[in-house]
Amino acid sequence: MAAAGAEAAAEEEKRLPEGDPESGGDSDDEGDSDSSGDGEDEEKENEAEIQRLEEQLSINAFDYNCHLDLIKLLRQEGELVKLRRARQKMSELFPLTEEIWLDWLKDEIKMASEISEREKVYELFERAVKDYICPEIWLEYAQYSIGGIGQEGGIEKVRSIFERALTAVGLHVTKGTALWEAYREFENAILETAQPAPGSIPSPEQQQVLCSQLEKIHTLFRRQLGIPLLDMEASYAEYEEWSEEPIPETTIKNYKKALQQLEKCKPYEEALLGAETPKLAEYQAYIDFEMKAGDPARIQLIYERALAENCLVPDLWARYNQYLDRQLKVKELVLSAHDRAVRNCPWTVGLWIRYLLAMERHRVEHSIISEIFEKALNAGFIQATDYVEIWQAYLDYLRRRVDFTQDSSKELEELRSAFARAVEYLKQEVEERFSESGDPSCTIMQNWARVEARLCNNMQKARELWDNIMTKGNAKYANMWLEYYNLERAHGDTQHCRKALHRAVQCTSDYPEHVCEVLLTLERIEGTLEDWDAAVQKTENRLARVNEQRAKAAEKEAALAKQEEERAEQRKQARAEKKASKKAKKTRIGDKRKADEDDEGEWGQEEELPSKRHRGEGDGVLPEEDMEVETGLFGRSEKPDGPAIPKEKASTSRKDIPKVFHDSSKDKVTVFVSNLSYTMAEPEAKLRELFGSCGEVVEIRAVFNNKGTFRGYCYVQFREEEAARQALALDRTTVEGRPMFVSPCVDKNKNPDFKVFRYSTTLEKHKLFISGLPFSCTKEELEEVCKAHGNVKDIRLVTNRAGKPKGLAYVEYENEAQASQAVLKMDGLTVKDHVIKVMISNPPLRKLPDRPEPGRASLPLAPRQIYGARGKGRTQLSMMPRALQRQSNLVAKAENGMVQNSPATSSDPPAEPKKMSNADFAKMLLKK
């Protein structure tokens, strides 16, 4: 009966496919004539859009949204052949969601009438259930298989699919019940067909078939009742009603145990039901709960449920794969999960590395592992260092395949060839794309040299490799020389050790004392008297030069500091003289008045105050003299256009302006507001209206100078602390064309390290940094461009203090996958005749000098950095000639191989880096 119903439904779907005019009802001729023109226009537009999407995919086959749009249009137009091809291409690149698979399967089921066509649908179902574990797809698969029950072995095939479905999703607490019920209905339908005709007596064979079928249904009930599923009570009641025999005690015991387990699971299921996507925290809590119980099947299922809704979260895939690798260790299950992980998150190098290790662990054929590695190279990683990591993992695998007891083998030649290819790949492919090697310490060549020296006894090749390493800018680092020395010490000879250390003493610029000590230790143990004398002389000469350079640098630094102090004193004196001269011109003889109190004692966020004084703003202290009418354009006194203001009145008005004092005990209910317009009229009223929505405003203390001009900042005090916290959300709100800065009220004299910066300064893989935008580009226009590649959560246009755009923006996407796709699609895009640059947000680290010297050129003090996915930014370009760069010894490495800051001729303790004036640069250039 169930089989007949399924077949009838399938036939009905075939007769009335989607978009069939006959299923849309009647329409009059007039309506047809009116809509025919619109239909033709729409059809042409769709055809043009289909062609555009196909061309776009030919350029970038990894555009996920483009695949979705094309499939939707082709399905709408009824282009079945093209639709099938489009779905096939997308499924080869990406795992398909449950919705996409169900649409595809339903379309294929409508067209499958012949046996051969049904077999293709079965193959499609097999592909669908491998992408994600989805109860709906398994249920559709099982019900579709019932339609082939009349074929040879049809019943057993249906049972096989149902059993596989129960293994995959039968434990699903909320959706598993539907599958169990469908299985029982199928077996009940078979039981009905096996019943003898009314009034007849069944034969022994028929009786045996009936008993066997009844036992199958009993077994299904008992199995289901032992699993914690929603509506268990209804299933138990149904079993009691159906069964003619009492329910066994074992089944009742298992049922009660499952009920208890269900009560424990319910809070987690309810949390998932009430949570919003992506539900990561709720799923993680559920996973932790199941991990404590320790049932592998249930742990696997909850992981799969979490991944079905969070398939683009690399960390979740990593945790799942780690569990499978360490606990279940089933080859098919483990490799399938790893394959799905890299298809969902191809930009995550860690998932590819784990996949390679899993395949090696389960002894997958070498050709397949090599094929997966090639796919990883084309995955589009977002950092140069990712390519170094994947090459390292693959080279480690190849090294483990080699039998080094043999002098030569196919595997050894393949390993050497792979090392050479890796070095060339990083040089050609990675450096061109990221403007950096990703491997500044040449770790791959170092490993190659170790393999040649230790495993192949080929020191000559190892020395050649180290010579290449040193020529790539590593000769100035002591740790690199000592690494080579240790290798030579273990597998080479004393002559090459001595030669390496002598060269290291001459070249090392970060820790020369260290290599000098190692050289003397070598000669103390193994050297002759002549060797010792030569080493002592060389080290003494080198250290003498180092100390001389340090002394000169210290003297130069002291001289520069002294000159700067003198210049600062001169500037201060010049300002005082200019100020006195200006005030003298403005005063009238005989007119005296007392100077107003200076407001320099006011504290606040000085860093955010404008560095330039606005016209009309005083310097704080006024002399006890009356002011004269301001001088005109050419220095002559001119009468103002308007009526003159009596000086006594003006003076009185300035005296009436109270000095603003801040009570630090009220910091928690106060915010500091700055970067306001100096021309703002009645700032207290304006800000009271603005901050009134946050809570009750007790007081707004605007700060004015002695002339009565608003200085652009103030203190806003609230009644409640919560209102002050809410006010911080108004930071960067545009007020009269300028971004208003709102920050906590903190005394920087007491907290000098306090700094408020709302945005991350580290790598954010879900956020883009866009440069080169036209200044006229608005947030809405940029969002229109970006939303085509994913769900845009936030866009921030970078402006200066005056609110003017700088042509830069940060765009935050929902996840890393969308951001990665947007980089591929938008980098180099033209926006209003401007070619924009799009990168993953990874602000470069910058170290500011301790005492900056305005107007003075100096050597770059920042260390060599490992740049991120955005490469080297414009602000990191060195403006120093290469000839001088070669002499610069300002970059050093730690002994562990990582880059760190170091002085010019560093040692322990490091000396202060010397600064150079424009004149010093000129002298050095002339010497060249």
PDB file of N, CA, C and O in Angstrom, residues 826-859:
ATOM      1  N   MET A 826      36.643  41.148  -5.752  1.00  0.00           N
ATOM      2  CA  MET A 826      36.644  42.606  -5.724  1.00  0.00           C
ATOM      3  C   MET A 826      38.021  43.237  -5.878  1.00  0.00           C
ATOM      4  O   MET A 826      38.121  44.419  -6.190  1.00  0.00           O
ATOM      5  N   ASP A 827      39.077  42.478  -5.617  1.00  0.00           N
ATOM      6  CA  ASP A 827      40.415  43.070  -5.723  1.00  0.00           C
ATOM      7  C   ASP A 827      40.672  43.499  -7.168  1.00  0.00           C
ATOM      8  O   ASP A 827      40.562  42.704  -8.094  1.00  0.00           O
ATOM      9  N   GLY A 828      41.003  44.773  -7.354  1.00  0.00           N
ATOM     10  CA  GLY A 828      41.219  45.304  -8.695  1.00  0.00           C
ATOM     11  C   GLY A 828      39.964  45.814  -9.364  1.00  0.00           C
ATOM     12  O   GLY A 828      40.006  46.249 -10.519  1.00  0.00           O
ATOM     13  N   LEU A 829      38.841  45.804  -8.647  1.00  0.00           N
ATOM     14  CA  LEU A 829      37.581  46.278  -9.203  1.00  0.00           C
ATOM     15  C   LEU A 829      37.617  47.804  -9.357  1.00  0.00           C
ATOM     16  O   LEU A 829      38.266  48.507  -8.582  1.00  0.00           O
ATOM     17  N   THR A 830      36.942  48.299 -10.379  1.00  0.00           N
ATOM     18  CA  THR A 830      36.886  49.744 -10.612  1.00  0.00           C
ATOM     19  C   THR A 830      35.603  50.302 -10.021  1.00  0.00           C
ATOM     20  O   THR A 830      34.505  49.852 -10.342  1.00  0.00           O
ATOM     21  N   VAL A 831      35.756  51.285  -9.127  1.00  0.00           N
ATOM     22  CA  VAL A 831      34.620  51.962  -8.495  1.00  0.00           C
ATOM     23  C   VAL A 831      34.753  53.451  -8.789  1.00  0.00           C
ATOM     24  O   VAL A 831      35.663  54.117  -8.288  1.00  0.00           O
ATOM     25  N   LYS A 832      33.865  53.969  -9.624  1.00  0.00           N
ATOM     26  CA  LYS A 832      33.890  55.388  -9.998  1.00  0.00           C
ATOM     27  C   LYS A 832      35.263  55.803 -10.531  1.00  0.00           C
ATOM     28  O   LYS A 832      35.880  56.768 -10.076  1.00  0.00           O
ATOM     29  N   ASP A 833      35.760  55.015 -11.485  1.00  0.00           N
ATOM     30  CA  ASP A 833      37.046  55.287 -12.139  1.00  0.00           C
ATOM     31  C   ASP A 833      38.237  55.124 -11.205  1.00  0.00           C
ATOM     32  O   ASP A 833      39.356  55.533 -11.537  1.00  0.00           O
ATOM     33  N   HIS A 834      38.040  54.555 -10.017  1.00  0.00           N
ATOM     34  CA  HIS A 834      39.136  54.278  -9.101  1.00  0.00           C
ATOM     35  C   HIS A 834      39.301  52.761  -8.984  1.00  0.00           C
ATOM     36  O   HIS A 834      38.323  52.058  -8.718  1.00  0.00           O
ATOM     37  N   VAL A 835      40.524  52.271  -9.169  1.00  0.00           N
ATOM     38  CA  VAL A 835      40.803  50.850  -9.009  1.00  0.00           C
ATOM     39  C   VAL A 835      41.089  50.594  -7.535  1.00  0.00           C
ATOM     40  O   VAL A 835      42.038  51.146  -6.964  1.00  0.00           O
ATOM     41  N   ILE A 836      40.258  49.779  -6.902  1.00  0.00           N
ATOM     42  CA  ILE A 836      40.391  49.551  -5.464  1.00  0.00           C
ATOM     43  C   ILE A 836      41.259  48.328  -5.200  1.00  0.00           C
ATOM     44  O   ILE A 836      41.377  47.423  -6.025  1.00  0.00           O
ATOM     45  N   LYS A 837      41.870  48.327  -4.026  1.00  0.00           N
ATOM     46  CA  LYS A 837      42.674  47.196  -3.561  1.00  0.00           C
ATOM     47  C   LYS A 837      41.947  46.570  -2.383  1.00  0.00           C
ATOM     48  O   LYS A 837      41.599  47.269  -1.420  1.00  0.00           O
ATOM     49  N   VAL A 838      41.710  45.267  -2.435  1.00  0.00           N
ATOM     50  CA  VAL A 838      40.944  44.573  -1.397  1.00  0.00           C
ATOM     51  C   VAL A 838      41.816  43.483  -0.787  1.00  0.00           C
ATOM     52  O   VAL A 838      42.412  42.680  -1.507  1.00  0.00           O
ATOM     53  N   MET A 839      41.908  43.468   0.537  1.00  0.00           N
ATOM     54  CA  MET A 839      42.738  42.504   1.245  1.00  0.00           C
ATOM     55  C   MET A 839      42.020  42.059   2.521  1.00  0.00           C
ATOM     56  O   MET A 839      41.114  42.725   2.993  1.00  0.00           O
ATOM     57  N   ILE A 840      42.462  40.931   3.084  1.00  0.00           N
ATOM     58  CA  ILE A 840      41.998  40.521   4.399  1.00  0.00           C
ATOM     59  C   ILE A 840      42.577  41.485   5.436  1.00  0.00           C
ATOM     60  O   ILE A 840      43.754  41.839   5.376  1.00  0.00           O
ATOM     61  N   SER A 841      41.769  41.923   6.377  1.00  0.00           N
ATOM     62  CA  SER A 841      42.205  42.922   7.352  1.00  0.00           C
ATOM     63  C   SER A 841      43.264  42.328   8.276  1.00  0.00           C
ATOM     64  O   SER A 841      43.016  41.381   9.010  1.00  0.00           O
ATOM     65  N   ASN A 842      44.464  42.904   8.205  1.00  0.00           N
ATOM     66  CA  ASN A 842      45.567  42.469   9.054  1.00  0.00           C
ATOM     67  C   ASN A 842      46.521  43.640   9.227  1.00  0.00           C
ATOM     68  O   ASN A 842      47.561  43.705   8.587  1.00  0.00           O
ATOM     69  N   PRO A 843      46.163  44.637  10.068  1.00  0.00           N
ATOM     70  CA  PRO A 843      46.992  45.839  10.195  1.00  0.00           C
ATOM     71  C   PRO A 843      48.415  45.496  10.587  1.00  0.00           C
ATOM     72  O   PRO A 843      48.637  44.705  11.503  1.00  0.00           O
ATOM     73  N   PRO A 844      49.421  46.054   9.904  1.00  0.00           N
ATOM     74  CA  PRO A 844      50.810  45.758  10.229  1.00  0.00           C
ATOM     75  C   PRO A 844      51.201  46.386  11.552  1.00  0.00           C
ATOM     76  O   PRO A 844      50.722  47.456  11.916  1.00  0.00           O
ATOM     77  N   LEU A 845      52.059  45.684  12.275  1.00  0.00           N
ATOM     78  CA  LEU A 845      52.533  46.209  13.541  1.00  0.00           C
ATOM     79  C   LEU A 845      53.458  47.385  13.308  1.00  0.00           C
ATOM     80  O   LEU A 845      54.267  47.375  12.380  1.00  0.00           O
ATOM     81  N   ARG A 846      53.329  48.382  14.131  1.00  0.00           N
ATOM     82  CA  ARG A 846      54.217  49.541  14.018  1.00  0.00           C
ATOM     83  C   ARG A 846      54.765  49.874  15.390  1.00  0.00           C
ATOM     84  O   ARG A 846      54.034  49.888  16.372  1.00  0.00           O
ATOM     85  N   LYS A 847      56.056  50.176  15.442  1.00  0.00           N
ATOM     86  CA  LYS A 847      56.659  50.611  16.693  1.00  0.00           C
ATOM     87  C   LYS A 847      57.068  52.056  16.547  1.00  0.00           C
ATOM     88  O   LYS A 847      57.899  52.391  15.706  1.00  0.00           O
ATOM     89  N   LEU A 848      56.458  52.903  17.365  1.00  0.00           N
ATOM     90  CA  LEU A 848      56.783  54.325  17.299  1.00  0.00           C
ATOM     91  C   LEU A 848      58.073  54.599  18.050  1.00  0.00           C
ATOM     92  O   LEU A 848      58.354  53.981  19.074  1.00  0.00           O
ATOM     93  N   PRO A 849      58.903  55.516  17.563  1.00  0.00           N
ATOM     94  CA  PRO A 849      60.127  55.850  18.290  1.00  0.00           C
ATOM     95  C   PRO A 849      59.783  56.478  19.627  1.00  0.00           C
ATOM     96  O   PRO A 849      58.741  57.091  19.807  1.00  0.00           O
ATOM     97  N   ASP A 850      60.726  56.291  20.594  1.00  0.00           N
ATOM     98  CA  ASP A 850      60.473  56.809  21.946  1.00  0.00           C
ATOM     99  C   ASP A 850      60.367  58.318  21.946  1.00  0.00           C
ATOM    100  O   ASP A 850      59.560  58.898  22.639  1.00  0.00           O
ATOM    101  N   ARG A 851      61.238  59.003  21.163  1.00  0.00           N
ATOM    102  CA  ARG A 851      61.209  60.460  21.127  1.00  0.00           C
ATOM    103  C   ARG A 851      61.184  60.914  19.683  1.00  0.00           C
ATOM    104  O   ARG A 851      62.226  61.076  19.048  1.00  0.00           O
ATOM    105  N   PRO A 852      60.014  61.039  19.113  1.00  0.00           N
ATOM    106  CA  PRO A 852      59.942  61.441  17.712  1.00  0.00           C
ATOM    107  C   PRO A 852      60.467  62.837  17.513  1.00  0.00           C
ATOM    108  O   PRO A 852      60.317  63.706  18.365  1.00  0.00           O
ATOM    109  N   GLU A 853      61.104  63.069  16.374  1.00  0.00           N
ATOM    110  CA  GLU A 853      61.649  64.372  16.035  1.00  0.00           C
ATOM    111  C   GLU A 853      60.949  64.910  14.811  1.00  0.00           C
ATOM    112  O   GLU A 853      61.213  64.477  13.701  1.00  0.00           O
ATOM    113  N   PRO A 854      60.007  65.833  15.003  1.00  0.00           N
ATOM    114  CA  PRO A 854      59.292  66.381  13.844  1.00  0.00           C
ATOM    115  C   PRO A 854      60.253  67.052  12.885  1.00  0.00           C
ATOM    116  O   PRO A 854      61.146  67.796  13.268  1.00  0.00           O
ATOM    117  N   GLY A 855      60.040  66.765  11.612  1.00  0.00           N
ATOM    118  CA  GLY A 855      60.835  67.412  10.582  1.00  0.00           C
ATOM    119  C   GLY A 855      62.202  66.794  10.395  1.00  0.00           C
ATOM    120  O   GLY A 855      63.010  67.273   9.600  1.00  0.00           O
ATOM    121  N   ARG A 856      62.539  65.725  11.127  1.00  0.00           N
ATOM    122  CA  ARG A 856      63.871  65.146  11.021  1.00  0.00           C
ATOM    123  C   ARG A 856      63.777  63.743  10.447  1.00  0.00           C
ATOM    124  O   ARG A 856      63.012  62.922  10.918  1.00  0.00           O
ATOM    125  N   ALA A 857      64.565  63.460   9.444  1.00  0.00           N
ATOM    126  CA  ALA A 857      64.587  62.119   8.866  1.00  0.00           C
ATOM    127  C   ALA A 857      65.369  61.198   9.783  1.00  0.00           C
ATOM    128  O   ALA A 857      66.337  61.595  10.408  1.00  0.00           O
ATOM    129  N   SER A 858      64.978  59.974   9.873  1.00  0.00           N
ATOM    130  CA  SER A 858      65.696  59.013  10.706  1.00  0.00           C
ATOM    131  C   SER A 858      65.604  57.645  10.081  1.00  0.00           C
ATOM    132  O   SER A 858      64.731  57.368   9.271  1.00  0.00           O
ATOM    133  N   LEU A 859      66.521  56.774  10.492  1.00  0.00           N
ATOM    134  CA  LEU A 859      66.506  55.418   9.977  1.00  0.00           C
ATOM    135  C   LEU A 859      65.278  54.690  10.488  1.00  0.00           C
ATOM    136  O   LEU A 859      64.833  54.947  11.602  1.00  0.00           O
TER     137      LEU A 859
END
